[in-house]
Coordinates of C-alpha atoms in Angstrom, one line a residue:
Chain R
M25 CA 236.2 116.2 83.2
N26 CA 233.2 118.2 84.4
R27 CA 232.4 119.3 80.9
K28 CA 232.8 115.8 79.5
F29 CA 230.3 114.5 82.1
A30 CA 227.8 117.2 81.2
I31 CA 228.2 116.4 77.5
T32 CA 227.6 112.7 78.2
I33 CA 224.4 113.6 80.1
L34 CA 223.3 115.8 77.3
Y35 CA 223.6 113.1 74.7
V36 CA 221.9 110.5 76.8
L37 CA 219.2 112.8 78.2
P38 CA 216.7 112.7 75.3
I39 CA 216.2 108.9 75.7
P40 CA 214.7 108.8 79.3
V41 CA 213.0 112.1 78.7
L42 CA 211.2 110.8 75.6
I43 CA 210.3 107.5 77.2
L44 CA 209.0 109.0 80.4
S45 CA 207.1 111.6 78.5
L46 CA 205.2 108.8 76.7
L47 CA 203.9 107.7 80.1
I48 CA 202.6 111.1 81.0
G49 CA 199.2 112.3 79.9
S50 CA 195.8 113.5 81.1
S51 CA 193.6 110.8 79.5
V52 CA 194.1 107.3 80.7
K53 CA 196.9 106.0 82.8
V54 CA 199.3 104.2 80.4
G55 CA 202.2 102.7 82.3
I56 CA 205.5 101.2 81.3
Y57 CA 203.9 97.8 81.1
D58 CA 201.5 99.0 78.5
I59 CA 204.4 100.1 76.3
Y60 CA 206.1 96.8 76.9
D61 CA 202.9 95.0 75.8
L62 CA 202.5 97.3 72.9
L63 CA 206.0 96.6 71.6
F64 CA 206.6 93.0 72.4
R65 CA 203.1 91.4 73.0
P66 CA 200.8 93.4 70.7
E67 CA 198.1 90.8 71.2
Y68 CA 197.6 91.8 74.8
S69 CA 197.3 95.6 74.3
S70 CA 194.1 97.4 73.5
D71 CA 193.5 99.6 70.5
L72 CA 192.9 102.5 72.8
T73 CA 196.4 102.2 74.3
R74 CA 197.9 101.9 70.8
T75 CA 196.1 105.0 69.7
I76 CA 197.1 107.0 72.8
I77 CA 200.8 106.0 72.5
F78 CA 201.3 106.0 68.8
D79 CA 198.9 108.5 67.4
I80 CA 198.6 111.1 70.2
R81 CA 201.6 111.0 72.5
L82 CA 204.5 109.9 70.3
P83 CA 204.0 112.4 67.5
R84 CA 203.4 115.1 70.0
I85 CA 206.6 114.4 71.9
L86 CA 208.6 114.2 68.7
L87 CA 207.1 117.4 67.5
V88 CA 207.9 119.2 70.7
F89 CA 211.5 117.8 70.7
I90 CA 212.1 119.0 67.2
T91 CA 210.5 122.4 67.9
G92 CA 212.6 122.9 71.0
G93 CA 215.7 121.8 69.2
M94 CA 215.0 124.1 66.2
L95 CA 214.2 127.1 68.3
A96 CA 217.4 126.8 70.3
L97 CA 219.4 126.1 67.2
T98 CA 218.0 129.0 65.2
G99 CA 218.4 131.2 68.3
S100 CA 222.1 130.4 68.6
V101 CA 222.6 130.9 64.9
L102 CA 220.9 134.2 64.8
Q103 CA 222.9 135.3 67.8
A104 CA 226.1 134.5 66.0
V105 CA 225.1 136.1 62.7
F106 CA 223.9 139.3 64.2
R107 CA 226.8 139.3 66.8
N108 CA 224.1 139.9 69.4
P109 CA 223.5 137.6 72.4
L110 CA 220.1 139.1 73.0
V111 CA 218.2 137.9 69.9
D112 CA 216.2 134.8 69.1
P113 CA 213.4 134.0 66.6
Y114 CA 210.9 135.7 68.9
V115 CA 212.9 138.9 69.6
L116 CA 213.7 139.4 65.9
G117 CA 210.1 139.1 64.9
L118 CA 210.6 135.9 63.0
S119 CA 208.0 134.2 65.2
S120 CA 205.3 136.8 64.8
G121 CA 206.0 137.1 61.1
A122 CA 205.7 133.4 60.6
A123 CA 202.7 133.4 62.9
F124 CA 201.0 136.0 60.8
G125 CA 202.0 134.1 57.6
A126 CA 200.6 130.9 59.0
A127 CA 197.3 132.5 60.1
L128 CA 197.0 134.1 56.7
G129 CA 197.4 130.7 55.2
I130 CA 194.8 129.1 57.5
A131 CA 192.3 131.9 56.9
S132 CA 192.7 132.4 53.2
H133 CA 193.3 129.0 51.8
V134 CA 195.2 130.7 49.0
I135 CA 198.8 130.2 50.0
P136 CA 200.0 127.0 51.7
V137 CA 200.4 127.6 55.4
K138 CA 204.1 126.5 55.5
L139 CA 205.2 128.6 52.6
S140 CA 203.3 131.7 53.9
A141 CA 204.9 131.2 57.3
F142 CA 208.4 131.0 55.7
I143 CA 207.9 134.0 53.5
F144 CA 206.6 136.2 56.3
G145 CA 209.2 134.9 58.8
L146 CA 211.9 136.0 56.3
V147 CA 210.2 139.3 55.7
A148 CA 210.1 140.0 59.4
V149 CA 213.8 139.2 59.9
A150 CA 214.8 141.4 57.0
L151 CA 212.5 144.2 58.3
S152 CA 214.2 144.2 61.7
W153 CA 217.6 144.1 60.1
F154 CA 217.0 147.0 57.8
M155 CA 215.3 149.1 60.4
A156 CA 218.2 148.6 62.8
R157 CA 220.8 149.4 60.2
K158 CA 222.4 152.8 60.3
N159 CA 225.7 153.8 58.7
K160 CA 226.2 150.1 57.7
E161 CA 226.2 149.2 61.4
V162 CA 223.6 147.4 63.5
S163 CA 223.9 148.0 67.2
I164 CA 222.8 145.4 69.7
V165 CA 220.1 147.5 71.2
S166 CA 218.8 149.0 67.9
L167 CA 218.2 145.5 66.6
I168 CA 216.1 144.6 69.6
L169 CA 214.1 147.8 69.3
A170 CA 213.6 147.1 65.6
G171 CA 212.4 143.6 66.6
I172 CA 209.8 145.1 68.9
I173 CA 208.5 147.2 66.1
T174 CA 208.4 144.2 63.7
N175 CA 206.6 142.2 66.4
G176 CA 204.1 145.0 66.8
I177 CA 203.4 145.3 63.0
F178 CA 202.9 141.6 62.6
T179 CA 200.8 141.2 65.8
S180 CA 198.5 143.9 64.5
L181 CA 198.3 142.3 61.1
L182 CA 197.5 139.0 62.8
T183 CA 194.7 140.7 64.7
I184 CA 193.2 141.9 61.4
V185 CA 193.3 138.4 60.1
Q186 CA 191.6 137.1 63.2
I187 CA 188.8 139.7 63.1
M188 CA 188.1 138.8 59.5
S189 CA 188.1 135.1 60.0
D190 CA 185.0 132.9 60.7
P191 CA 184.7 131.5 64.2
F192 CA 186.0 128.1 63.4
K193 CA 189.1 129.3 61.8
L194 CA 189.5 131.9 64.5
Q195 CA 189.5 129.3 67.2
S196 CA 192.2 127.3 65.5
I197 CA 194.3 130.5 64.9
V198 CA 193.9 131.6 68.5
H199 CA 194.8 128.3 70.0
W200 CA 197.8 128.0 67.7
I201 CA 199.2 131.5 68.4
M202 CA 199.3 130.9 72.2
G203 CA 201.8 128.2 71.4
N204 CA 200.7 124.7 72.1
F205 CA 200.9 121.2 70.7
H206 CA 197.5 119.6 71.3
N207 CA 196.9 119.2 67.6
A208 CA 200.2 117.4 67.1
S209 CA 200.0 114.6 64.6
W210 CA 202.1 112.6 62.2
D211 CA 200.9 114.8 59.4
Q212 CA 202.3 117.9 61.1
L213 CA 205.6 116.1 61.7
S214 CA 205.9 115.1 58.1
M215 CA 205.0 118.6 57.1
I216 CA 207.9 120.2 58.9
M217 CA 210.5 117.5 58.2
L218 CA 211.7 118.7 54.9
P219 CA 212.3 122.4 55.8
V220 CA 213.8 121.4 59.1
M221 CA 216.2 118.9 57.5
A222 CA 217.2 121.4 54.8
G223 CA 217.8 124.2 57.3
C224 CA 219.8 121.9 59.6
I225 CA 222.0 120.6 56.7
I226 CA 222.9 124.1 55.6
I227 CA 223.6 125.2 59.1
F228 CA 225.7 122.1 59.8
V229 CA 227.8 122.7 56.7
L230 CA 228.4 126.3 57.7
R231 CA 228.9 125.6 61.4
W232 CA 232.5 126.6 61.7
K233 CA 232.1 129.6 59.6
L234 CA 229.7 131.0 62.1
N235 CA 232.7 131.4 64.4
V236 CA 234.3 133.6 61.8
L237 CA 231.1 135.6 61.3
A238 CA 230.8 136.1 65.1
L239 CA 234.1 138.0 65.1
G240 CA 232.7 140.7 62.8
D241 CA 232.2 141.5 59.1
E242 CA 235.6 143.1 58.3
E243 CA 237.4 140.4 60.2
A244 CA 235.6 137.7 58.2
A245 CA 236.1 139.5 54.9
S246 CA 239.8 140.1 55.5
S247 CA 240.4 136.5 56.0
G248 CA 238.8 135.5 52.8
L249 CA 235.1 135.0 53.5
N250 CA 232.2 136.8 51.9
P251 CA 230.3 137.7 55.0
N252 CA 227.2 139.0 53.2
R253 CA 226.7 135.9 51.1
L254 CA 227.4 133.7 54.2
K255 CA 224.9 135.6 56.2
I256 CA 222.2 135.3 53.6
W257 CA 222.6 131.5 53.5
V258 CA 222.6 131.2 57.3
L259 CA 219.6 133.4 57.7
L260 CA 217.7 131.5 55.0
A261 CA 218.4 128.3 56.7
A262 CA 217.5 129.5 60.1
T263 CA 214.3 131.1 58.9
L264 CA 213.4 127.9 57.0
A265 CA 213.7 125.7 60.1
G266 CA 212.5 128.4 62.5
S267 CA 209.3 129.3 60.6
A268 CA 208.5 125.7 59.9
V269 CA 208.4 124.9 63.6
V270 CA 206.5 128.1 64.4
A271 CA 204.0 127.1 61.8
V272 CA 203.1 124.0 63.9
S273 CA 203.8 125.2 67.4
G274 CA 202.7 128.8 67.5
I275 CA 204.7 131.4 69.3
I276 CA 207.0 130.0 72.0
G277 CA 208.6 133.2 73.2
L278 CA 212.2 133.6 74.3
Y279 CA 212.9 129.9 74.3
G280 CA 215.5 130.4 71.6
L281 CA 217.2 133.0 73.8
I282 CA 217.5 131.0 77.0
I283 CA 218.8 127.7 75.7
P284 CA 221.8 129.0 73.7
H285 CA 222.9 130.9 76.8
I286 CA 222.7 127.9 79.0
T287 CA 224.6 125.9 76.3
R288 CA 227.3 128.6 76.2
M289 CA 227.7 128.7 79.9
L290 CA 228.0 124.9 80.1
F291 CA 229.9 124.1 76.9
G292 CA 231.6 127.2 75.6
V293 CA 231.1 129.2 72.4
D294 CA 232.6 127.1 69.5
N295 CA 229.7 126.7 67.1
R296 CA 231.2 123.5 65.7
R297 CA 230.0 121.8 68.8
T298 CA 227.4 124.0 70.4
L299 CA 224.9 123.7 67.6
I300 CA 224.3 120.0 68.3
Y301 CA 224.2 120.7 72.0
N302 CA 221.6 123.3 71.5
L303 CA 219.5 120.9 69.5
L304 CA 219.7 118.2 72.2
L305 CA 219.2 120.5 75.2
G306 CA 216.5 122.6 73.5
G307 CA 214.6 119.5 72.4
S308 CA 214.8 117.6 75.8
F309 CA 214.0 120.7 77.9
L310 CA 210.9 121.7 75.8
V311 CA 209.6 118.1 76.1
I312 CA 209.9 118.4 79.9
I313 CA 208.1 121.8 79.9
D314 CA 205.4 120.4 77.7
N315 CA 204.8 117.6 80.2
F316 CA 204.0 120.2 82.8
S317 CA 201.9 122.2 80.3
R318 CA 199.7 119.2 79.6
T319 CA 199.4 117.8 83.1
M320 CA 199.5 120.6 85.6
A321 CA 195.9 121.6 85.3
G322 CA 192.8 119.8 84.2
Y323 CA 193.1 121.6 80.9
E324 CA 196.2 122.3 78.8
I325 CA 198.2 125.4 79.6
P326 CA 199.8 126.9 76.5
I327 CA 203.5 126.1 76.5
G328 CA 204.3 129.6 75.4
V329 CA 203.1 130.9 78.7
F330 CA 205.8 128.9 80.5
T331 CA 208.6 130.0 78.3
M332 CA 207.6 133.7 78.5
L333 CA 207.3 133.6 82.3
V334 CA 210.7 132.1 82.6
G335 CA 212.3 133.9 79.7
A336 CA 211.3 137.5 80.5
P337 CA 213.3 137.7 83.8
F338 CA 216.1 135.8 82.2
F339 CA 216.3 138.4 79.4
I340 CA 216.4 141.3 81.8
W341 CA 219.1 139.6 83.8
L342 CA 221.2 139.1 80.7
L343 CA 220.7 142.6 79.7
K344 CA 221.9 143.9 83.1
K345 CA 224.7 141.4 83.5
S346 CA 226.3 141.5 80.0
N347 CA 226.5 145.3 80.1
I348 CA 226.5 145.3 76.4
G349 CA 226.3 148.1 74.1
W350 CA 223.8 150.8 74.6
Q351 CA 226.1 152.7 72.2
Q352 CA 227.3 150.0 69.8
Chain B
M12 CA 262.3 155.3 45.8
A13 CA 263.0 153.8 42.4
A14 CA 265.2 151.1 43.8
V15 CA 262.5 149.4 45.8
K16 CA 259.9 147.2 44.2
P17 CA 256.4 148.4 45.0
I18 CA 253.9 145.8 46.4
I19 CA 251.0 148.2 45.9
E20 CA 250.7 150.8 43.1
I21 CA 247.9 153.2 43.4
K22 CA 247.0 155.3 40.4
D23 CA 244.5 158.2 40.1
L24 CA 242.5 156.8 42.9
S25 CA 239.4 158.8 44.0
F26 CA 236.8 157.7 46.5
A27 CA 233.6 159.2 47.8
Y28 CA 231.3 158.3 50.7
D29 CA 227.7 159.2 49.9
G30 CA 228.7 161.9 47.4
K31 CA 231.4 163.3 49.8
T32 CA 234.8 163.1 48.3
V33 CA 237.4 161.6 50.7
L34 CA 240.3 160.9 48.4
E35 CA 241.0 162.5 45.0
D36 CA 243.4 161.5 42.3
L37 CA 245.8 159.7 44.6
S38 CA 248.9 158.2 43.0
I39 CA 251.3 156.5 45.4
C40 CA 253.3 153.4 45.8
I41 CA 253.8 151.1 48.8
P42 CA 257.3 149.5 48.8
E43 CA 257.8 145.9 49.4
N44 CA 259.4 144.6 52.6
Q45 CA 259.3 147.9 54.4
F46 CA 257.4 149.5 57.2
T47 CA 255.1 152.0 55.6
V48 CA 253.4 154.5 57.9
I49 CA 250.3 156.4 56.9
L50 CA 250.1 159.8 58.6
G51 CA 247.4 162.4 58.5
R52 CA 244.9 164.2 60.6
N53 CA 241.5 162.8 61.7
G54 CA 239.2 162.6 58.8
S55 CA 241.9 162.8 56.2
G56 CA 241.0 159.5 54.7
K57 CA 243.6 157.2 56.2
S58 CA 241.2 154.4 57.2
T59 CA 239.5 154.7 53.8
L60 CA 242.8 154.4 52.0
L61 CA 243.7 151.4 54.1
R62 CA 240.3 149.7 53.5
L63 CA 240.6 150.3 49.7
M64 CA 244.0 148.7 49.8
A65 CA 242.6 145.8 51.7
G66 CA 239.8 145.3 49.2
L67 CA 237.2 146.0 51.8
L68 CA 235.8 148.9 49.9
P69 CA 235.3 148.9 46.1
V70 CA 237.5 150.9 43.8
H71 CA 235.3 153.0 41.6
Q72 CA 237.8 155.5 40.1
G73 CA 241.4 154.9 39.5
S74 CA 243.2 151.6 40.1
I75 CA 245.0 149.8 42.8
L76 CA 247.5 147.1 41.7
T77 CA 248.6 144.6 44.3
K78 CA 251.7 142.7 43.2
G79 CA 251.1 144.0 39.7
K80 CA 247.4 142.9 39.4
N81 CA 244.1 144.3 40.3
L82 CA 242.9 142.9 43.6
R83 CA 239.7 141.7 42.0
T84 CA 241.5 139.4 39.7
Y85 CA 242.6 137.4 42.7
T86 CA 240.4 134.7 44.3
R87 CA 239.4 135.3 47.9
R88 CA 241.9 132.6 49.0
Q89 CA 244.7 134.2 47.0
R90 CA 243.8 137.6 48.4
S91 CA 243.9 136.2 52.0
G92 CA 247.4 134.9 51.3
L93 CA 248.4 138.3 50.0
L94 CA 247.2 140.6 52.7
G95 CA 245.9 140.6 56.2
F96 CA 243.9 143.4 57.7
L97 CA 243.5 144.6 61.3
P98 CA 240.6 146.9 62.0
Q99 CA 241.1 149.7 64.6
K100 CA 239.5 148.0 67.5
H101 CA 238.0 144.6 67.6
K102 CA 235.0 144.3 69.9
A103 CA 234.5 140.8 71.2
V104 CA 230.8 139.8 71.7
F105 CA 231.3 136.1 72.5
P106 CA 233.9 134.7 74.8
F107 CA 235.9 132.7 72.2
S108 CA 239.2 131.3 73.3
V109 CA 242.4 132.7 71.7
D110 CA 242.9 129.4 69.9
E111 CA 239.5 129.7 68.3
V112 CA 240.0 133.3 67.3
V113 CA 243.4 132.7 65.7
L114 CA 242.1 129.7 63.8
T115 CA 239.5 131.9 62.1
G116 CA 242.4 133.5 60.1
R117 CA 242.4 130.2 58.1
A118 CA 238.9 130.8 56.9
A119 CA 239.8 131.1 53.2
H120 CA 241.3 127.6 53.2
I121 CA 238.5 125.9 55.1
K122 CA 235.5 124.3 53.3
M123 CA 233.6 123.0 56.4
V124 CA 235.8 122.6 59.5
P125 CA 239.5 123.3 60.0
S126 CA 241.9 120.5 59.1
K127 CA 245.1 119.5 60.9
E128 CA 247.1 121.7 58.6
D129 CA 245.0 124.7 59.6
R130 CA 245.7 123.9 63.2
I131 CA 249.4 123.6 62.5
K132 CA 249.4 127.0 60.8
R133 CA 247.5 128.5 63.7
D134 CA 250.1 127.1 66.1
E135 CA 252.9 128.5 64.1
A136 CA 251.4 132.0 64.2
I137 CA 250.9 131.7 67.9
E138 CA 254.5 130.6 68.4
M139 CA 255.7 133.4 66.2
L140 CA 254.1 136.0 68.4
G141 CA 255.1 134.3 71.6
I142 CA 251.6 134.1 73.0
R143 CA 251.4 130.4 73.7
H144 CA 250.5 131.2 77.3
L145 CA 247.3 132.8 76.2
R146 CA 246.0 130.0 74.0
N147 CA 243.2 128.8 76.3
R148 CA 242.3 132.2 77.7
K149 CA 239.2 133.9 76.6
Y150 CA 239.9 136.6 74.0
S151 CA 237.3 138.9 75.6
E152 CA 239.1 138.8 78.9
L153 CA 242.5 139.8 77.7
S154 CA 244.1 143.2 78.0
G155 CA 244.2 145.6 75.0
G156 CA 247.8 144.8 74.2
E157 CA 247.2 141.0 74.3
Q158 CA 244.1 141.3 72.2
Q159 CA 246.1 143.2 69.5
L160 CA 248.7 140.4 69.5
V161 CA 246.0 137.8 69.1
M162 CA 244.5 139.7 66.2
I163 CA 248.0 139.9 64.6
A164 CA 248.4 136.2 65.1
R165 CA 245.0 135.7 63.4
A166 CA 246.2 137.7 60.4
L167 CA 249.5 135.9 60.3
A168 CA 247.7 132.5 60.2
Q169 CA 246.6 133.6 56.8
Q170 CA 250.3 133.7 55.9
P171 CA 250.0 137.0 54.1
K172 CA 252.8 138.9 52.3
M173 CA 251.5 142.1 53.8
L174 CA 249.7 143.4 56.9
L175 CA 247.5 146.4 56.9
L176 CA 246.9 147.9 60.3
D177 CA 244.5 150.7 61.2
E178 CA 245.8 152.6 64.2
P179 CA 247.2 149.4 65.8
I180 CA 248.6 151.2 68.9
S181 CA 246.0 153.8 69.7
H182 CA 244.5 151.8 72.5
L183 CA 247.7 150.6 74.1
D184 CA 249.9 152.0 76.9
Y185 CA 253.3 153.4 75.9
N186 CA 255.2 150.2 76.7
N187 CA 252.8 148.1 74.7
Q188 CA 252.9 150.6 71.8
I189 CA 256.7 150.2 71.5
D190 CA 256.6 146.5 71.9
L191 CA 254.0 146.3 69.1
L192 CA 256.0 148.5 66.8
R193 CA 259.1 146.5 67.5
L194 CA 257.2 143.4 66.6
L195 CA 256.0 144.9 63.3
K196 CA 259.6 145.8 62.6
Y197 CA 260.5 142.2 63.3
L198 CA 257.8 141.0 60.9
V199 CA 259.3 143.2 58.2
S200 CA 262.6 141.5 58.7
L201 CA 260.8 138.2 58.1
G202 CA 259.7 139.5 54.7
I203 CA 256.2 140.8 55.5
S204 CA 255.4 144.3 54.3
I205 CA 253.7 146.4 56.9
V206 CA 251.4 149.3 56.3
A207 CA 250.1 151.0 59.4
V208 CA 248.1 154.1 60.3
L209 CA 249.9 155.9 63.1
H210 CA 249.3 159.2 64.9
D211 CA 252.4 159.8 66.9
P212 CA 255.0 161.5 64.7
N213 CA 257.9 160.5 66.9
L214 CA 257.1 156.8 66.9
A215 CA 256.3 157.0 63.2
L216 CA 259.7 158.5 62.4
F217 CA 261.5 156.2 64.7
Y218 CA 260.1 152.9 63.3
G219 CA 258.8 153.8 59.8
D220 CA 260.8 153.2 56.6
Y221 CA 258.4 154.9 54.2
F222 CA 255.7 157.5 54.7
I223 CA 252.4 158.3 53.1
L224 CA 251.1 161.7 54.2
L225 CA 247.5 162.5 53.7
D226 CA 245.9 165.9 53.8
H227 CA 242.8 167.3 52.2
K228 CA 242.1 164.5 49.7
R229 CA 245.7 164.5 48.4
A230 CA 248.6 162.4 49.4
E231 CA 252.4 162.6 49.2
E232 CA 255.0 159.9 49.8
A233 CA 258.5 160.1 51.1
D234 CA 261.2 158.0 52.6
R235 CA 263.0 158.7 55.8
S236 CA 265.4 161.2 54.5
N237 CA 262.9 163.3 52.8
V238 CA 259.9 163.2 55.0
L239 CA 260.9 166.1 57.3
N240 CA 261.7 168.4 54.5
M241 CA 258.3 168.2 53.0
Q242 CA 255.8 171.0 53.2
I243 CA 253.0 168.6 53.9
T244 CA 254.7 167.6 57.1
D245 CA 254.2 171.1 58.4
I246 CA 250.5 171.0 57.4
I247 CA 249.8 167.7 59.2
F248 CA 251.8 168.8 62.3
S249 CA 250.9 172.4 62.5
Q250 CA 251.2 175.6 64.5
N251 CA 251.1 174.2 68.0
I252 CA 253.7 171.5 67.4
R253 CA 257.4 172.4 67.5
R254 CA 260.3 170.4 66.1
I255 CA 263.5 170.1 68.0
E256 CA 266.6 168.1 67.4
H257 CA 268.0 165.9 70.0
D258 CA 271.0 163.6 69.5
G259 CA 270.5 163.8 65.8
V260 CA 266.9 162.8 66.1
Q261 CA 264.0 165.0 65.1
L262 CA 261.4 165.2 67.7
F263 CA 257.9 166.7 67.6
I264 CA 256.8 168.3 70.9
P265 CA 253.9 170.5 71.9
E266 CA 254.5 174.3 71.6
K267 CA 254.4 176.0 75.0

């Protein structure tokens, strides 16, 4: 009963959140009547209102929603695949790898930004995985340590790219790394749509098998799955969707860690259902955070600042509470 | 053992981890519909042998025939219907419910999500082990004995002809050890062949029908009547262990 109520709220939540967020912004006051005018009496509404709603706020809100949803989704998928409740795109280095890739794309104009972000996101995850692997086992803590190293490597490489870039490009790289959406546009939305959809479809198809993977490799293999092939598919899908949103949003640290835990606490662990819950909760919640980030001060506070400040203590709390594996 | 049909025939099997030979020129048979016990000291290659039989490690030298055919010639689904495998200790990371854990045994039959038939098979396995009362509990919160039952139910949901268990009782208290061995015995009576790695010679002799003894890369096999007369038995249970006979039963006890 309680859980059903929570699920209903979760499904309905995005609607008011998205609509209310349309009304929030630093520029001009645009109220509910303006939206009504815009939709039903276009002759009464001004071009300015139209531009603000349709070309500035709406794409931004949608982009934030998709980004939040994807970060939470990939976070939960990575946790299941690595059997490690303490990882997310940020912890594993996917974010910094994709960030470096995207910056390289912006600075060099040689590789497309999206492709470069995907490749380096994948490289980063693989790097963390292989560094953490010892005797065919990957312990929970060694994976996190490997992620720190990976993050360090790609952050350094990113700095090199920044130093070598001209001031204009540098500015766009820096803004973007801090994690914010003020450049959100329909172009960006259409740019990420394909990889996001592809990633989601693959993950959706494999959603139940994540339950089997989460039990362990030998268990999965002995009941007739090929755990390695399955992992590769899931990781490709997660990296595809994850690096695509990182390429437009910048680094939003630890968000993909927090949301899957909240989802698990509220709705259990069965990946058949929790994936969609992560998507909805992750999307709605990031839109709410973004509303703060764009209105709290006269200028925009990067959204990554919020998620890190909330996420860091949450991570420590999890580490202490879960009492998981310093050994294995 | 000529009378009993073998379910697994191992011929000239050798296996090495990173250049270190663990098993060498092994040739043994596992009889069908019996409780086969693998005995041997730590590091004698028991777990390796079990994993090779389960198809979890690749056979490079020699051959393993399961029901007359190389395991590789079976599809993954066929293989899951042939044998189920229980690792030594399963460590739960996420709090899945017992229902969800047992259902994963059906993985080979499931394209995307479990069907009604899969849930029926799961329910049958749960009934068979008498753990209906645990269904909605979280696997990670169960006791060691209960967890072992759940993992057996998970393997039975595959409907295998054979169960391979790596030290299934080593984390259990004495009562649970005996309950579990009785359960395995019961499964044998239902037509499921059991192969289990055990350490306790007394329990092994009490419940086992057939024995594989491993020592220093080599192996020997014996049925109940022969096992105690074999030299290798003295090697595995050496100096500080004494044999006594009580009520016609051979017992192994520590030397004073």
